[in-house]
Short mmCIF file of N, CA, C and O in Angstrom, two decimals:
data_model
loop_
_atom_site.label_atom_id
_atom_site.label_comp_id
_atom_site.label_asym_id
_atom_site.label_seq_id
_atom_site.Cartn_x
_atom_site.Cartn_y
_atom_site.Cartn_z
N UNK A 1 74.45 107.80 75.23
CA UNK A 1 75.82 107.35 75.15
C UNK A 1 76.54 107.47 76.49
O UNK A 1 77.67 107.00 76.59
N UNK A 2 76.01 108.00 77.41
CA UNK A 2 76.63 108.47 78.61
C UNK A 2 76.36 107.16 79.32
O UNK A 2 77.40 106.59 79.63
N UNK A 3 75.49 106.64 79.61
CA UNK A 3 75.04 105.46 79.89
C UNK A 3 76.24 104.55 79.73
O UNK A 3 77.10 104.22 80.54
N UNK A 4 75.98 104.11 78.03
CA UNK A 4 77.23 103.36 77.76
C UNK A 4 78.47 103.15 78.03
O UNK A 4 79.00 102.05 78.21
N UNK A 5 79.32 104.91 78.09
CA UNK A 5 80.48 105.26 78.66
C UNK A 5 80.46 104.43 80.23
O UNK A 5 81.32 103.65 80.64
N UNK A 6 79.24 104.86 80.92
CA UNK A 6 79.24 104.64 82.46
C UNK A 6 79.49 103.25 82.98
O UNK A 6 80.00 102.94 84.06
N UNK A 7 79.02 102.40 81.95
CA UNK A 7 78.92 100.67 81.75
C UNK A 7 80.15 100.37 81.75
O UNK A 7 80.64 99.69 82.65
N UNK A 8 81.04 100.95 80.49
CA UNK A 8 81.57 100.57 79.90
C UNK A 8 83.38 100.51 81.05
O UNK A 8 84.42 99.88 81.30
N UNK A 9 82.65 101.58 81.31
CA UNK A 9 84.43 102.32 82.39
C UNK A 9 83.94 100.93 83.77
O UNK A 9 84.78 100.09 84.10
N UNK A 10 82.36 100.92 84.47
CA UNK A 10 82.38 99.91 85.11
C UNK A 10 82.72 98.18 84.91
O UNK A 10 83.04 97.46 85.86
N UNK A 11 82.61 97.84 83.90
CA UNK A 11 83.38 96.80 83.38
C UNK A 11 84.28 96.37 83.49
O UNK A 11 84.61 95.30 84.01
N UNK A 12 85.17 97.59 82.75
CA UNK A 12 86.56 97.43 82.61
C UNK A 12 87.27 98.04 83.61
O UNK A 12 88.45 98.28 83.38
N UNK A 13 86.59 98.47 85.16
CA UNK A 13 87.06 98.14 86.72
C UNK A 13 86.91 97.12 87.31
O UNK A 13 87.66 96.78 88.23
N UNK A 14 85.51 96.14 86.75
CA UNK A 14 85.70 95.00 87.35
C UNK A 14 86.76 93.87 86.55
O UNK A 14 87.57 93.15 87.15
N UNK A 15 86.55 93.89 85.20
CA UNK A 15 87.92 93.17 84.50
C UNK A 15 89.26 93.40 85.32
O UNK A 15 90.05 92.53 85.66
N UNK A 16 89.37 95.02 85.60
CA UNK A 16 90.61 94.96 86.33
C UNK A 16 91.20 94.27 87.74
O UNK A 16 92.36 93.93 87.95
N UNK A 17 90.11 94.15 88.58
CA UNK A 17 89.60 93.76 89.78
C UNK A 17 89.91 92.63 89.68
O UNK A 17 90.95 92.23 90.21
N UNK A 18 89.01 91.72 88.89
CA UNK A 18 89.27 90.45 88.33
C UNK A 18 90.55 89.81 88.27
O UNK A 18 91.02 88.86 88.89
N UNK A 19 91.02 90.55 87.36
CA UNK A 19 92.50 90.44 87.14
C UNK A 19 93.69 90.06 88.02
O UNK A 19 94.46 89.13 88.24
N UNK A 20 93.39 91.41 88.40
CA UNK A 20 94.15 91.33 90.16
C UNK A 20 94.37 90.58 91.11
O UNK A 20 95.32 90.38 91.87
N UNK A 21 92.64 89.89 90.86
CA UNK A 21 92.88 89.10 91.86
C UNK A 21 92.48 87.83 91.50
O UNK A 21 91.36 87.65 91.97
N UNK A 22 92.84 86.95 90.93
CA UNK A 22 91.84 85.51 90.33
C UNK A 22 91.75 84.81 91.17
O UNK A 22 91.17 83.78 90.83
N UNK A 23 92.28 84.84 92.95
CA UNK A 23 91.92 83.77 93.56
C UNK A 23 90.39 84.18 94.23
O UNK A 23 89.94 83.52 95.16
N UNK A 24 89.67 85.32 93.68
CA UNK A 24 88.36 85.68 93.88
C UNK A 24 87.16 84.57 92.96
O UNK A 24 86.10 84.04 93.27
N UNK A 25 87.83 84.61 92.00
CA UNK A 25 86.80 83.97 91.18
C UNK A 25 87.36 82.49 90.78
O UNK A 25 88.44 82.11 90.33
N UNK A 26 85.93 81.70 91.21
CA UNK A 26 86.85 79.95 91.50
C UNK A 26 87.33 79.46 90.04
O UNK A 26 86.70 80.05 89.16
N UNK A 27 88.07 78.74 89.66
CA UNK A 27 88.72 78.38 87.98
C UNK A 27 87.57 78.25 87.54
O UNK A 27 87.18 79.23 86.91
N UNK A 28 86.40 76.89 87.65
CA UNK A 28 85.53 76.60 86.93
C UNK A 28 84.81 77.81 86.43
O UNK A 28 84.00 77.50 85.55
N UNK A 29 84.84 79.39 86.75
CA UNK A 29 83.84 80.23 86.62
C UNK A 29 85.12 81.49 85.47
O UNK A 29 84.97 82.44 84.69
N UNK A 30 86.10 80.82 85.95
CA UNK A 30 87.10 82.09 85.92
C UNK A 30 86.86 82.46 83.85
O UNK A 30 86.32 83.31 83.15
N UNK A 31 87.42 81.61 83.72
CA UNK A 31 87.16 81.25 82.00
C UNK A 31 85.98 81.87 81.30
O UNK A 31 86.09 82.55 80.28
N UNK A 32 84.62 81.55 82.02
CA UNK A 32 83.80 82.01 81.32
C UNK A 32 83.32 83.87 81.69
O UNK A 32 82.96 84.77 80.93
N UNK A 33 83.49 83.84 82.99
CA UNK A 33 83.56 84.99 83.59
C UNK A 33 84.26 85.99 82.53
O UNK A 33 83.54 86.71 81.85
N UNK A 34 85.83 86.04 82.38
CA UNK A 34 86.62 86.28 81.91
C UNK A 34 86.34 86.54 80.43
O UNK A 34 86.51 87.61 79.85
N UNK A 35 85.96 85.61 80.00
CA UNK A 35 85.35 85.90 78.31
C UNK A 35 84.15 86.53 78.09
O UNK A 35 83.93 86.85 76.92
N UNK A 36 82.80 86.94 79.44
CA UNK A 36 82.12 87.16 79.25
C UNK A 36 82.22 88.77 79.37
O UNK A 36 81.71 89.49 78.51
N UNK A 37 82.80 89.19 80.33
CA UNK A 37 83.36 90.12 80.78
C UNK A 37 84.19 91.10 79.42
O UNK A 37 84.01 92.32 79.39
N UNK A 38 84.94 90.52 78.52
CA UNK A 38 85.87 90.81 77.59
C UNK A 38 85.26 91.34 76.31
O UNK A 38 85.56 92.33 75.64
N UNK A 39 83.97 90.08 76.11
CA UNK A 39 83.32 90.91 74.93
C UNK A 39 82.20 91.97 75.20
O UNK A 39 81.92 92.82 74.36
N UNK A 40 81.59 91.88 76.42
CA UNK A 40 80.79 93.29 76.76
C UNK A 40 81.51 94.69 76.52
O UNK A 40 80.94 95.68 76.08
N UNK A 41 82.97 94.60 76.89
CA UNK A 41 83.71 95.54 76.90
C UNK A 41 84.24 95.99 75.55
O UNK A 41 84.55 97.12 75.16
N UNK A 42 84.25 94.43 74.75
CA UNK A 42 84.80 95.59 73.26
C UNK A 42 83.39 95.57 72.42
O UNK A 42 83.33 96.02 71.28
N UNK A 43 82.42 95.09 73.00
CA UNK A 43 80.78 95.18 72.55
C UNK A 43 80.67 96.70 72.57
O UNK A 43 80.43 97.21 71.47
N UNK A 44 80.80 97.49 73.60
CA UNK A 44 80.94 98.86 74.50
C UNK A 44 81.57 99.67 73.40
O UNK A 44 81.05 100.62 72.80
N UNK A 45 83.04 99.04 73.17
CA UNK A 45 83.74 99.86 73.09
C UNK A 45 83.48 100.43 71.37
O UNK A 45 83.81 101.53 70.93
N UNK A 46 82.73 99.23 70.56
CA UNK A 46 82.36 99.12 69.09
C UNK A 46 81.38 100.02 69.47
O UNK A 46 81.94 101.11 69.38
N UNK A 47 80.19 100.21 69.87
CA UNK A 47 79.12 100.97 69.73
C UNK A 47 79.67 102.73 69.94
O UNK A 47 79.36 103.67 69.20
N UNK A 48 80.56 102.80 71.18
CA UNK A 48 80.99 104.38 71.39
C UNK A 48 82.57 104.55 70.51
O UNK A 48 83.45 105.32 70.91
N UNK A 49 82.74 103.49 69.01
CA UNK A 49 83.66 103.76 68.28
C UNK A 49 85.15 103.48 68.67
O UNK A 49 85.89 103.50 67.68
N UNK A 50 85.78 103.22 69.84
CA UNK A 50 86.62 103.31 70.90
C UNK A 50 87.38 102.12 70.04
O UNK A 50 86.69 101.23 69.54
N UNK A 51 88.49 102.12 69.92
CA UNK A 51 89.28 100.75 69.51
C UNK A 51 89.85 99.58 70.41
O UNK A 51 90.42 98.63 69.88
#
């Protein structure tokens, strides 16, 4: 589970990152990026119970 935690906190620094900055990531990518990014994190967050 430590693993997971470790994933999980890295993720949701790059979501933040992301965020921050969207002229990093070009539109055509941003969308899917963005959604792909979103469900790993509450994928994460379901397995270590986390709401």
């Amino acid at each position: 589970m430590k693993c997971v935690k470790q994933r999980l906190d890295e993720l949701e620094n790059m979501y933040d990152v992301l965020a921050d900055n969207p002229s990093w990531v070009h539109p055509s990518v941003s969308q899917c990026s963005f959604s792909w990014l979103l469900k790993e994190i509450l994928d994460l967050r379901a397995v270590l119970g986390i709401a």
